[in-house]
Tab-separated table of C-alpha atoms and ligand atoms in Angstrom:
chain	number	residue	atom	x	y	z
A	1	MET	CA	7.932	-42.192	-14.009
A	2	ALA	CA	9.597	-39.159	-12.910
A	3	ASP	CA	6.914	-38.730	-10.215
A	4	GLN	CA	7.568	-42.156	-8.915
A	5	LEU	CA	11.316	-41.376	-8.869
A	6	ILE	CA	10.847	-38.342	-6.657
A	7	PHE	CA	8.557	-40.225	-4.315
A	8	ASP	CA	10.792	-43.195	-4.143
A	9	LYS	CA	13.913	-41.163	-3.511
A	10	ILE	CA	12.480	-39.326	-0.515
A	11	LYS	CA	10.764	-42.443	0.882
A	12	GLU	CA	13.947	-44.436	0.602
A	13	LYS	CA	15.791	-42.099	2.778
A	14	PHE	CA	13.232	-40.567	5.081
A	15	SER	CA	10.413	-43.091	5.306
A	16	ASP	CA	9.520	-42.115	8.912
A	17	GLU	CA	9.246	-38.452	8.205
A	18	ILE	CA	6.593	-38.788	5.501
A	19	LEU	CA	2.920	-38.380	6.660
A	20	ASP	CA	1.508	-38.612	3.159
A	21	SER	CA	2.338	-38.381	-0.477
A	22	TYR	CA	0.007	-38.095	-3.422
A	23	GLU	CA	-0.538	-36.642	-6.831
A	24	PHE	CA	-3.425	-34.273	-7.440
A	25	ARG	CA	-4.071	-33.258	-11.047
A	26	GLY	CA	-0.424	-33.563	-11.951
A	27	ASP	CA	0.896	-31.839	-8.766
A	28	LYS	CA	3.194	-34.033	-6.705
A	29	VAL	CA	2.688	-33.354	-3.036
A	30	VAL	CA	4.613	-34.662	-0.069
A	31	CYS	CA	3.549	-34.053	3.482
A	32	LEU	CA	6.272	-34.065	6.004
A	33	LYS	CA	6.611	-34.144	9.756
A	34	LYS	CA	8.103	-30.818	11.040
A	35	ASP	CA	11.192	-31.968	12.899
A	36	ASN	CA	13.726	-32.720	10.162
A	37	VAL	CA	12.554	-30.464	7.485
A	38	LEU	CA	15.910	-28.828	6.960
A	39	GLU	CA	17.667	-32.068	6.522
A	40	ILE	CA	15.216	-33.260	3.924
A	41	MET	CA	15.284	-29.999	1.998
A	42	GLU	CA	19.114	-30.237	2.020
A	43	PHE	CA	18.731	-33.659	0.410
A	44	LEU	CA	16.261	-32.505	-2.202
A	45	ASN	CA	18.629	-29.646	-3.086
A	46	THR	CA	21.828	-31.665	-3.295
A	47	ASP	CA	20.875	-35.096	-4.442
A	48	SER	CA	22.114	-35.477	-8.022
A	49	ASP	CA	18.973	-37.150	-9.322
A	50	LEU	CA	16.688	-34.475	-8.055
A	51	HIS	CA	18.576	-31.311	-7.650
A	52	PHE	CA	15.732	-28.919	-6.591
A	53	ASP	CA	17.740	-25.703	-6.983
A	54	PHE	CA	14.826	-23.331	-6.972
A	55	LEU	CA	12.340	-22.381	-4.272
A	56	ALA	CA	9.521	-20.997	-6.395
A	57	ASP	CA	7.244	-20.143	-3.412
A	58	LEU	CA	7.020	-20.538	0.252
A	59	THR	CA	3.782	-19.696	2.099
A	60	ALA	CA	1.434	-21.039	4.663
A	61	ILE	CA	-2.202	-22.243	4.915
A	62	ASP	CA	-4.538	-21.737	7.741
A	63	TYR	CA	-6.942	-24.739	7.892
A	64	LEU	CA	-9.207	-23.314	10.521
A	65	GLU	CA	-12.766	-24.374	9.788
A	66	TYR	CA	-11.678	-26.187	6.647
A	67	SER	CA	-14.206	-28.619	5.273
A	68	GLU	CA	-12.020	-31.600	5.444
A	69	PRO	CA	-10.191	-32.623	8.596
A	70	GLN	CA	-6.449	-31.808	8.621
A	71	PRO	CA	-3.724	-33.007	10.905
A	72	GLU	CA	-2.932	-29.549	12.186
A	73	ARG	CA	-4.248	-26.119	11.884
A	74	PHE	CA	-1.265	-24.679	9.950
A	75	ALA	CA	0.710	-25.978	7.027
A	76	VAL	CA	3.774	-24.302	5.476
A	77	VAL	CA	3.985	-25.038	1.829
A	78	TYR	CA	7.025	-25.150	-0.311
A	79	GLN	CA	7.103	-25.080	-4.032
A	80	LEU	CA	10.284	-26.565	-5.473
A	81	TYR	CA	11.500	-26.693	-8.936
A	82	SER	CA	14.492	-28.380	-10.537
A	83	HIS	CA	15.848	-26.482	-13.514
A	84	GLU	CA	17.978	-29.503	-14.468
A	85	PHE	CA	15.221	-32.115	-14.644
A	86	LYS	CA	12.164	-29.874	-14.899
A	87	TYR	CA	10.630	-31.511	-11.846
A	88	GLU	CA	8.145	-29.727	-9.686
A	89	LEU	CA	7.354	-30.708	-6.191
A	90	THR	CA	5.132	-29.370	-3.406
A	91	ILE	CA	6.168	-29.960	0.152
A	92	LYS	CA	3.597	-29.474	2.949
A	93	VAL	CA	4.726	-29.333	6.566
A	94	TYR	CA	1.904	-29.344	9.127
A	95	ILE	CA	2.638	-27.437	12.305
A	96	PRO	CA	0.447	-27.279	15.378
A	97	GLU	CA	-1.063	-23.981	16.688
A	98	GLU	CA	0.706	-24.351	19.953
A	99	ASP	CA	4.185	-24.564	18.594
A	100	LEU	CA	4.566	-22.349	15.578
A	101	HIS	CA	8.286	-22.957	14.843
A	102	LEU	CA	10.058	-24.364	11.941
A	103	ASP	CA	13.609	-24.394	10.659
A	104	SER	CA	14.449	-21.716	8.148
A	105	VAL	CA	15.580	-22.859	4.702
A	106	TYR	CA	17.451	-19.630	4.047
A	107	SER	CA	20.632	-21.572	4.175
A	108	ILE	CA	19.666	-23.593	1.216
A	109	TRP	CA	17.750	-21.107	-0.872
A	110	LYS	CA	18.408	-17.469	-0.366
A	111	THR	CA	15.058	-16.479	-1.808
A	112	ALA	CA	13.539	-17.829	1.396
A	113	ASP	CA	14.533	-14.707	3.158
A	114	TRP	CA	11.629	-12.474	2.195
A	115	LEU	CA	9.230	-15.361	1.725
A	116	GLU	CA	9.796	-16.440	5.339
A	117	ARG	CA	9.456	-12.908	6.585
A	118	GLU	CA	6.168	-12.539	4.867
A	119	THR	CA	4.916	-15.799	6.246
A	120	TYR	CA	6.059	-14.775	9.684
A	121	GLU	CA	4.214	-11.480	9.662
A	122	MET	CA	0.992	-12.902	8.064
A	123	PHE	CA	0.677	-16.029	9.989
A	124	GLY	CA	2.913	-15.721	12.927
A	125	ILE	CA	5.037	-18.668	12.113
A	126	HIS	CA	8.648	-18.327	13.479
A	127	PHE	CA	11.420	-19.556	11.375
A	128	ARG	CA	14.446	-20.588	13.415
A	129	HIS	CA	17.863	-19.380	12.356
A	130	HIS	CA	16.507	-16.849	9.895
A	131	PRO	CA	19.015	-14.108	9.747
A	132	ASN	CA	16.602	-11.191	9.900
A	133	LEU	CA	13.113	-12.186	10.910
A	134	LYS	CA	11.185	-9.063	11.089
A	135	LYS	CA	8.074	-7.741	9.436
A	136	LEU	CA	8.347	-7.236	5.655
A	137	LEU	CA	5.144	-5.446	4.415
A	138	LEU	CA	3.239	-4.479	7.500
A	139	PRO	CA	4.184	-1.520	9.757
A	140	GLU	CA	6.455	-2.557	12.456
A	141	ASP	CA	4.122	-1.946	15.324
A	142	PHE	CA	1.157	-3.824	13.630
A	143	LYS	CA	-0.615	-6.201	15.925
A	144	GLY	CA	-2.106	-9.494	14.852
A	145	PHE	CA	-1.490	-11.745	11.862
A	146	PRO	CA	-3.860	-10.771	8.985
A	147	GLU	CA	-3.827	-13.830	6.869
A	148	ARG	CA	-5.027	-16.072	9.646
A	149	LYS	CA	-8.680	-17.018	9.226
A	150	ASP	CA	-9.700	-15.633	12.607
A	151	PHE	CA	-8.325	-12.146	11.864
A	152	PRO	CA	-11.212	-9.771	11.006
A	153	VAL	CA	-11.068	-8.537	7.385
A	154	LYS	CA	-11.590	-4.955	8.576
A	155	GLY	CA	-8.744	-5.185	10.955
A	156	ILE	CA	-8.428	-4.459	14.739
A	157	GLY	CA	-8.195	-0.836	14.675
A	158	TYR	CA	-4.921	0.097	13.091
A	159	ARG	CA	-6.441	1.818	10.111
A	160	GLU	CA	-8.412	4.103	12.348
A	161	ASN	CA	-5.501	5.185	14.524
A	162	PHE	CA	-3.782	8.099	12.858
A	163	PRO	CA	-3.522	11.597	14.120
A	164	ILE	CA	-6.176	13.881	12.664
A	165	TYR	CA	-4.912	17.043	11.007
A	166	SER	CA	-7.091	20.072	10.746
A	167	ARG	CA	-6.410	23.266	8.907
A	168	PRO	CA	-3.919	25.479	10.597
A	169	PHE	CA	-5.858	28.519	9.593
A	170	ASP	CA	-9.464	29.452	9.847
A	171	ASN	CA	-11.417	28.118	6.941
A	172	ASN	CA	-14.802	29.528	7.220
A	173	TYR	CA	-14.658	30.640	3.607
A	174	LEU	CA	-15.239	26.975	2.713
A	175	ARG	CA	-18.773	27.142	3.964
A	176	LYS	CA	-19.744	30.080	1.844
A	177	GLU	CA	-22.326	29.454	-0.800
A	178	GLU	CA	-20.719	28.764	-4.220
A	179	ASP	CA	-21.682	30.939	-7.160
B	1	MET	CA	-8.938	39.654	-21.309
B	2	GLY	CA	-6.943	39.966	-18.251
B	3	LEU	CA	-6.798	42.717	-15.729
B	4	GLU	CA	-4.802	44.997	-18.161
B	5	SER	CA	-7.817	45.203	-20.491
B	6	ASN	CA	-9.330	47.548	-17.872
B	7	LEU	CA	-6.567	50.012	-18.318
B	8	ASN	CA	-7.073	53.016	-20.456
B	9	THR	CA	-5.008	52.660	-23.601
B	10	ASP	CA	-4.469	56.298	-24.502
B	11	GLY	CA	-1.831	56.968	-21.840
B	12	GLY	CA	-2.141	57.229	-18.109
B	13	GLY	CA	-5.099	55.626	-16.524
B	14	PHE	CA	-5.456	53.635	-13.293
B	15	MET	CA	-7.690	51.240	-11.803
B	16	VAL	CA	-8.996	50.472	-8.301
B	17	THR	CA	-9.282	46.902	-6.934
B	18	THR	CA	-9.061	45.070	-3.681
B	19	VAL	CA	-6.168	43.030	-2.477
B	20	ASP	CA	-8.361	40.019	-2.276
B	21	SER	CA	-9.389	39.963	-5.914
B	22	VAL	CA	-5.817	40.562	-7.104
B	23	VAL	CA	-4.312	37.866	-4.850
B	24	ASN	CA	-7.074	35.420	-5.528
B	25	TRP	CA	-6.910	35.990	-9.292
B	26	ALA	CA	-3.110	35.335	-9.178
B	27	ARG	CA	-3.556	32.242	-6.970
B	28	LYS	CA	-6.373	30.603	-8.913
B	29	SER	CA	-4.667	30.953	-12.216
B	30	SER	CA	-1.319	29.491	-11.083
B	31	LEU	CA	-2.099	26.598	-8.791
B	32	TRP	CA	0.794	24.277	-8.357
B	33	PRO	CA	-0.359	20.775	-7.767
B	34	MET	CA	1.447	18.157	-5.813
B	35	PRO	CA	0.544	14.809	-7.271
B	36	PHE	CA	0.109	12.021	-4.747
B	37	GLY	CA	-0.653	9.155	-7.060
B	38	THR	CA	-0.710	5.642	-5.443
B	39	ALA	CA	-2.813	3.554	-7.753
B	40	CYS	CA	-4.932	3.563	-11.009
B	41	CYS	CA	-6.490	6.903	-10.397
B	42	ALA	CA	-3.106	8.489	-10.836
B	43	ILE	CA	-3.025	7.217	-14.402
B	44	GLU	CA	-6.256	9.192	-15.104
B	45	MET	CA	-4.678	12.147	-13.398
B	46	MET	CA	-1.689	11.865	-15.735
B	47	ALA	CA	-4.128	11.656	-18.728
B	48	THR	CA	-5.682	14.825	-17.629
B	49	TYR	CA	-2.268	16.513	-17.581
B	50	ALA	CA	-1.449	15.130	-21.095
B	51	SER	CA	-2.132	16.932	-24.326
B	52	ARG	CA	-5.692	15.861	-24.894
B	53	TYR	CA	-7.235	17.383	-21.766
B	54	ASP	CA	-4.170	19.628	-20.952
B	55	LEU	CA	-4.729	21.010	-17.384
B	56	ALA	CA	-2.173	23.620	-18.238
B	57	ARG	CA	-5.072	25.583	-19.768
B	58	PHE	CA	-6.271	26.169	-16.254
B	59	GLY	CA	-2.997	27.553	-14.946
B	60	ALA	CA	-1.621	24.356	-13.544
B	61	GLU	CA	1.166	24.031	-16.021
B	62	ARG	CA	3.736	22.760	-13.490
B	63	MET	CA	3.358	19.638	-11.412
B	64	SER	CA	5.288	20.379	-8.157
B	65	PHE	CA	6.985	17.249	-6.947
B	66	SER	CA	8.122	19.163	-3.869
B	67	PRO	CA	5.333	19.780	-1.418
B	68	ARG	CA	7.111	22.945	-0.141
B	69	GLN	CA	6.324	24.657	-3.361
B	70	ALA	CA	2.818	23.246	-3.957
B	71	ASP	CA	-0.541	24.630	-2.978
B	72	LEU	CA	-2.789	21.857	-4.299
B	73	LEU	CA	-2.615	18.314	-3.107
B	74	LEU	CA	-3.965	15.680	-5.545
B	75	ILE	CA	-4.589	12.385	-3.878
B	76	GLY	CA	-5.103	9.837	-6.571
B	77	GLY	CA	-5.495	6.254	-5.524
B	78	ARG	CA	-5.788	4.082	-2.531
B	79	VAL	CA	-3.840	4.937	0.580
B	80	PRO	CA	-2.681	1.968	2.663
B	81	ILE	CA	-1.889	2.261	6.300
B	82	LYS	CA	1.826	2.507	5.682
B	83	MET	CA	1.283	5.351	3.305
B	84	MET	CA	-0.929	7.556	5.530
B	85	PRO	CA	1.866	8.910	7.611
B	86	VAL	CA	3.730	9.889	4.487
B	87	LEU	CA	0.639	11.599	3.071
B	88	GLN	CA	0.180	13.490	6.320
B	89	LYS	CA	3.773	14.638	6.347
B	90	ILE	CA	3.331	15.838	2.823
B	91	TYR	CA	0.204	17.675	3.778
B	92	GLU	CA	2.126	19.409	6.687
B	93	GLN	CA	4.916	20.348	4.564
B	94	MET	CA	2.835	22.189	2.031
B	95	SER	CA	2.854	25.889	2.607
B	96	GLU	CA	-0.327	27.930	3.278
B	97	PRO	CA	-2.701	28.478	1.644
B	98	LYS	CA	-3.321	24.925	0.450
B	99	TRP	CA	-6.193	22.861	-0.990
B	100	VAL	CA	-6.767	19.176	-1.376
B	101	ILE	CA	-8.621	17.139	-4.067
B	102	SER	CA	-9.327	13.489	-3.370
B	103	ILE	CA	-9.587	11.662	-6.639
B	104	GLY	CA	-11.696	8.525	-6.926
B	105	ALA	CA	-13.569	6.196	-4.755
B	106	CYS	CA	-10.542	4.851	-2.962
B	107	ALA	CA	-9.022	8.020	-1.805
B	108	SER	CA	-12.454	9.359	-0.815
B	109	SER	CA	-13.946	6.351	0.946
B	110	GLY	CA	-11.703	3.342	0.620
B	111	GLY	CA	-13.726	2.114	-2.386
B	112	LEU	CA	-13.998	-1.563	-2.695
B	113	PHE	CA	-11.002	-2.219	-0.395
B	114	ASP	CA	-12.640	-2.490	2.975
B	115	THR	CA	-9.739	-4.249	4.559
B	116	TYR	CA	-7.395	-3.982	7.434
B	117	SER	CA	-4.675	-2.403	5.359
B	118	MET	CA	-6.581	0.353	3.693
B	119	ILE	CA	-7.480	3.801	4.836
B	120	GLN	CA	-11.294	4.348	4.524
B	121	GLY	CA	-11.146	7.803	3.095
B	122	VAL	CA	-8.182	10.230	3.586
B	123	ASP	CA	-10.636	12.799	4.859
B	124	GLN	CA	-10.792	11.060	8.194
B	125	PHE	CA	-7.315	12.401	8.781
B	126	ILE	CA	-6.523	15.385	6.636
B	127	PRO	CA	-8.952	18.021	5.319
B	128	VAL	CA	-10.254	17.537	1.800
B	129	ASP	CA	-11.924	20.346	-0.242
B	130	VAL	CA	-13.261	18.530	-3.315
B	131	TYR	CA	-14.077	14.879	-3.832
B	132	VAL	CA	-14.131	13.372	-7.281
B	133	PRO	CA	-16.372	10.329	-7.599
B	134	GLY	CA	-15.672	7.522	-10.021
B	135	CYS	CA	-13.470	4.447	-10.327
B	136	PRO	CA	-11.467	5.994	-12.020
B	137	PRO	CA	-13.163	9.370	-12.680
B	138	ARG	CA	-13.128	10.599	-16.167
B	139	PRO	CA	-10.673	13.519	-16.887
B	140	GLU	CA	-13.750	15.688	-17.309
B	141	ASN	CA	-14.745	15.036	-13.656
B	142	PHE	CA	-11.268	15.898	-12.601
B	143	ILE	CA	-11.258	19.123	-14.562
B	144	ASP	CA	-14.563	19.937	-12.915
B	145	ALA	CA	-13.067	19.424	-9.546
B	146	PHE	CA	-10.118	21.609	-10.487
B	147	MET	CA	-12.453	24.357	-11.488
B	148	LYS	CA	-14.268	23.993	-8.231
B	149	ILE	CA	-11.036	24.491	-6.408
B	150	GLN	CA	-10.534	27.622	-8.495
B	151	LYS	CA	-13.882	28.777	-7.289
B	152	LEU	CA	-12.919	28.165	-3.657
B	153	VAL	CA	-9.717	30.199	-4.187
B	154	GLU	CA	-11.730	33.010	-5.699
B	155	ASN	CA	-13.994	33.243	-2.640
B	156	ASP	CA	-11.034	33.097	-0.304
B	157	SER	CA	-9.777	36.190	1.510
B	158	VAL	CA	-6.287	36.995	2.670
B	159	LYS	CA	-7.786	37.884	5.943
B	160	ASN	CA	-8.283	34.195	6.610
B	161	TYR	CA	-4.661	33.576	6.859
B	162	LYS	CA	-3.801	36.128	9.567
B	163	LYS	CA	-3.212	33.994	12.589
B	164	PRO	CA	-2.701	30.232	12.911
B	165	LYS	CA	-5.491	28.557	14.798
B	166	ASN	CA	-3.204	25.917	16.156
B	167	ASN	CA	0.512	25.419	15.713
B	168	SER	CA	0.404	22.043	13.893
B	169	PHE	CA	2.161	23.563	11.037
B	170	ASN	CA	5.141	24.432	13.276
B	171	LYS	CA	5.128	21.135	15.035
B	172	LEU	CA	6.971	19.621	12.038
B	173	TRP	CA	9.997	21.890	12.841
B	174	GLN	CA	9.966	21.222	16.469
B	175	THR	CA	9.920	17.362	16.121
B	176	ASN	CA	12.593	17.161	13.616
C	201	SF4	S1	-11.122	4.457	-7.330
C	201	SF4	FE1	-10.852	2.739	-8.784
C	201	SF4	S2	-9.394	3.617	-10.344
C	201	SF4	FE2	-9.223	4.861	-8.536
C	201	SF4	S3	-7.570	3.978	-7.281
C	201	SF4	FE3	-9.458	3.050	-6.538
C	201	SF4	S4	-9.658	1.132	-7.754
C	201	SF4	FE4	-8.155	2.529	-8.742
């Protein structure tokens, strides 16, 4: 019942923005177009029947070489929770590889700050109007986006590129036979 | 037991030794370790320090959390790419003579973390004296490594520390 309410509420207001909506093993998922995400999120947050006041998680998915065809290569996923009504909702926003831009939801949920920074450094997705969009975990001069499927697991050379320190003093004694 | 047992007890008496043996004896029985624990192996390192295994028996009573006063670097745990510059700086800051133990598979070879963010063995970038295998190693292994270091110190000579080979040690002061 509650599931239907959530779907109906969004559909009523933003019917052209919805690509798909389904329920999978109890998880309610709504797939959205990328242009008006901020507006819809604001609605979900402020509407008195939904009141999704908590952004539990924000991450992205790379669908490169995924077994089932997907509309676009990347999807940004929002996990929302409503403390008032105990609703859970997953929002999926597909974004094409050529234009990796999306509006930041920092203005609604402050917790999006670090989550968006992490998504930015790991997938290279830019969040417009984010107050401080720079790398969170990786070194600042790191090249590449490690959580993309086409990034080699062993990296592209960063871990091998450190200065090599030798002993400042002669250490021939180390080669002596022990005992 | 110690050196003093060689002294004649009925007054007077002297003994002859070499500078090397006195200095090495003092050094090996009072190693000050600098713990660099970044993951699970550090827990085992702490266990070795605790009362059951008690590394103080080997003269390493005091953990030196300042690299300036330490002469043994204990690297316990995996070292990510962001931590390597820190580790190198700590190694540089330690005063000579200094020794390094790499504890566990991760510090020695990257272990099972063969990924973009993990250093595949700290010995690629700083010199390591003794490796301790295991994931994590038992405290006994660690004590064995510690005694190997003591053996290295014993075989050392003060003559080895006459002139610096390169001035990487001084670089730290110039750049800061
Ligand atoms: S070697 Fe094993 S115990 Fe030690 S840091 Fe690596 S994973 Fe942890």
